[in-house]
Amino acid sequence: MDVELGSKELQEMFHQSEDKVMVNHGSYGLPPQVVTDHRFKLLQEQDEQPDVWFRLNMNKYYHEAVDAVAEFVGADKEDIFVIDNATTGINSIMKSLKFKAGTKVLMTNHTYLAVKNTIKDIEEMNGGFQRIFVDIPVPIKSEGDIIDLYEKYFSTNVDIKIAVIDHITSPSAIVLPVERLIGLCRKYNILSVIDGAHAPGQVKLNLNEMQPDFYVGNLHKWVYTARSTGFLWVSPAFRGTIYPPISSNYDQTMHHRFAYMGTRDYSAFYTIPVALQFFKDVGGLEALTSYTSGLLSWAVRLLCEALHTKPLDIPSTMKSPVMAIMSLPPLPDGVRDLTADQLTVDFWLKYAVQTCFTSFNDRLWLRISANIYNCKSDYLKLRDCLLHFFEMNPKD
Ligand SMILES: Cc1ncc(COP(=O)(O)O)c(C=O)c1O
């Protein structure tokens, strides 16, 4: 496809216009029209003949989706399972693992809430897990600081048996050195569960080389599938041991279990091949992230200068190519007590601009995203709205 990134043509494919601005692709993703069209075609096929769809067609589409994901993430198809989202993947892994009561699970102060809640639920239900948190302080000077921090925890807490590690953190957009952390887990005989909700489409994945114990990723965020679509990678050592919600396919192979979890609409899963083709057609990983990281750095400078704030200070190797966070000026009266989620919705309702407020280290931050349909004018509008929201004078 011969299309210029950031062009009008791409904005139209994603239904973007000047009167509504989307600079928060990171939260829920956004599929282009070609993917939505394909999904509608699949829905039509499903509704025309549900019996044939559920008993026959679905199986073929599931395996085509698995093959496409396996190729994209450098994995064998025996190890890949298509799932709804990272939440389902983490639940499936953690609820299937058999560990004795009190087993320690290590997370961080940047871990996503759904993941923390999953471990908490298992802890409260049967005392199976005990949560420990690594506090990753910011600013970060080097990847080595993160490795040293984990090593300190691993060497002084012999009961840690599982580490849930973000590939790219959600509230802070930090790319963690997962390959080195997986090596460290191996050294201390700790299972590595990598939460890669944000990674596919942001960084190159080769799971056969990376070799964690488990990896979950979302595809509806950065590779343009319809919602909800993600994948689970299970290392060969755990083949057959992981369960999604229990269905009639309980005692069959893992692919059978994940391909059918009861009657529901699976059409989003089968948009994977079309979405991955779109991802390739618009330029592939290198071209896309080179465009977005350039636009993102420009936008961060623009906003920080206008708001007199600072971007998160982390090494360039740990910066996401599509998301960045920055500190906020003091919140005005009236919105001071709002949560990050409330501020995000409030901001959209007031200005028709979708950006994202996040929270970690007991404070609020602004997280912006850049995608192939974004261009400089989106961030100029965001800047003007932020100045109004924070009751700041542009000339201050
Ligand atoms: C790091 C991380 N883990 C897990 C999730 C949960 O993803 P989902 O809501 O698609 O299950 C997210 C969502 O943004 C995330 O950023």
PDB file of C-alpha atoms and ligand atoms in Angstrom, residues 26-27 85-88 112 115 166 168-170 195 197-198 218 220-221, ligand 1:
ATOM      1  CA  GLY A  26      -2.576   2.952  23.922  1.00  0.00           C
ATOM      2  CA  SER A  27      -5.626   2.230  26.054  1.00  0.00           C
ATOM      3  CA  ASN A  85      -6.835 -10.013  25.976  1.00  0.00           C
ATOM      4  CA  ALA A  86      -3.921  -9.846  28.397  1.00  0.00           C
ATOM      5  CA  THR A  87      -6.301 -10.062  31.371  1.00  0.00           C
ATOM      6  CA  THR A  88      -7.588 -13.453  30.185  1.00  0.00           C
ATOM      7  CA  TYR A 112      -1.399  -3.271  35.703  1.00  0.00           C
ATOM      8  CA  VAL A 115      -2.858  -8.380  37.005  1.00  0.00           C
ATOM      9  CA  ASP A 166       5.793  -6.015  32.237  1.00  0.00           C
ATOM     10  CA  ILE A 168       6.163  -2.256  28.547  1.00  0.00           C
ATOM     11  CA  THR A 169       4.595  -0.695  31.623  1.00  0.00           C
ATOM     12  CA  SER A 170       1.113   0.758  31.333  1.00  0.00           C
ATOM     13  CA  ASP A 195       2.937  -9.222  30.560  1.00  0.00           C
ATOM     14  CA  ALA A 197       0.008  -6.299  26.729  1.00  0.00           C
ATOM     15  CA  HIS A 198       1.618  -3.326  24.970  1.00  0.00           C
ATOM     16  CA  ASN A 218      -2.560  -7.838  23.103  1.00  0.00           C
ATOM     17  CA  HIS A 220      -5.965  -4.998  19.506  1.00  0.00           C
ATOM     18  CA  LYS A 221      -3.625  -2.270  20.781  1.00  0.00           C
TER      19      LYS A 221
HETATM   20  C1  LIG B   1       0.644  -3.861  31.057  1.00  0.00           C
HETATM   21  C2  LIG B   1      -0.803  -4.230  30.868  1.00  0.00           C
HETATM   22  N1  LIG B   1      -1.235  -5.425  31.292  1.00  0.00           N
HETATM   23  C3  LIG B   1      -2.502  -5.826  31.109  1.00  0.00           C
HETATM   24  C4  LIG B   1      -3.409  -5.027  30.489  1.00  0.00           C
HETATM   25  C5  LIG B   1      -4.814  -5.500  30.310  1.00  0.00           C
HETATM   26  O1  LIG B   1      -5.139  -5.525  28.958  1.00  0.00           O
HETATM   27  P1  LIG B   1      -6.632  -5.918  28.545  1.00  0.00           P
HETATM   28  O2  LIG B   1      -7.535  -4.926  29.197  1.00  0.00           O
HETATM   29  O3  LIG B   1      -6.662  -5.833  27.065  1.00  0.00           O
HETATM   30  O4  LIG B   1      -6.856  -7.277  29.075  1.00  0.00           O
HETATM   31  C6  LIG B   1      -3.035  -3.749  30.037  1.00  0.00           C
HETATM   32  C7  LIG B   1      -3.977  -2.857  29.392  1.00  0.00           C
HETATM   33  O5  LIG B   1      -3.702  -1.775  28.966  1.00  0.00           O
HETATM   34  C8  LIG B   1      -1.691  -3.347  30.233  1.00  0.00           C
HETATM   35  O6  LIG B   1      -1.254  -2.160  29.831  1.00  0.00           O
END
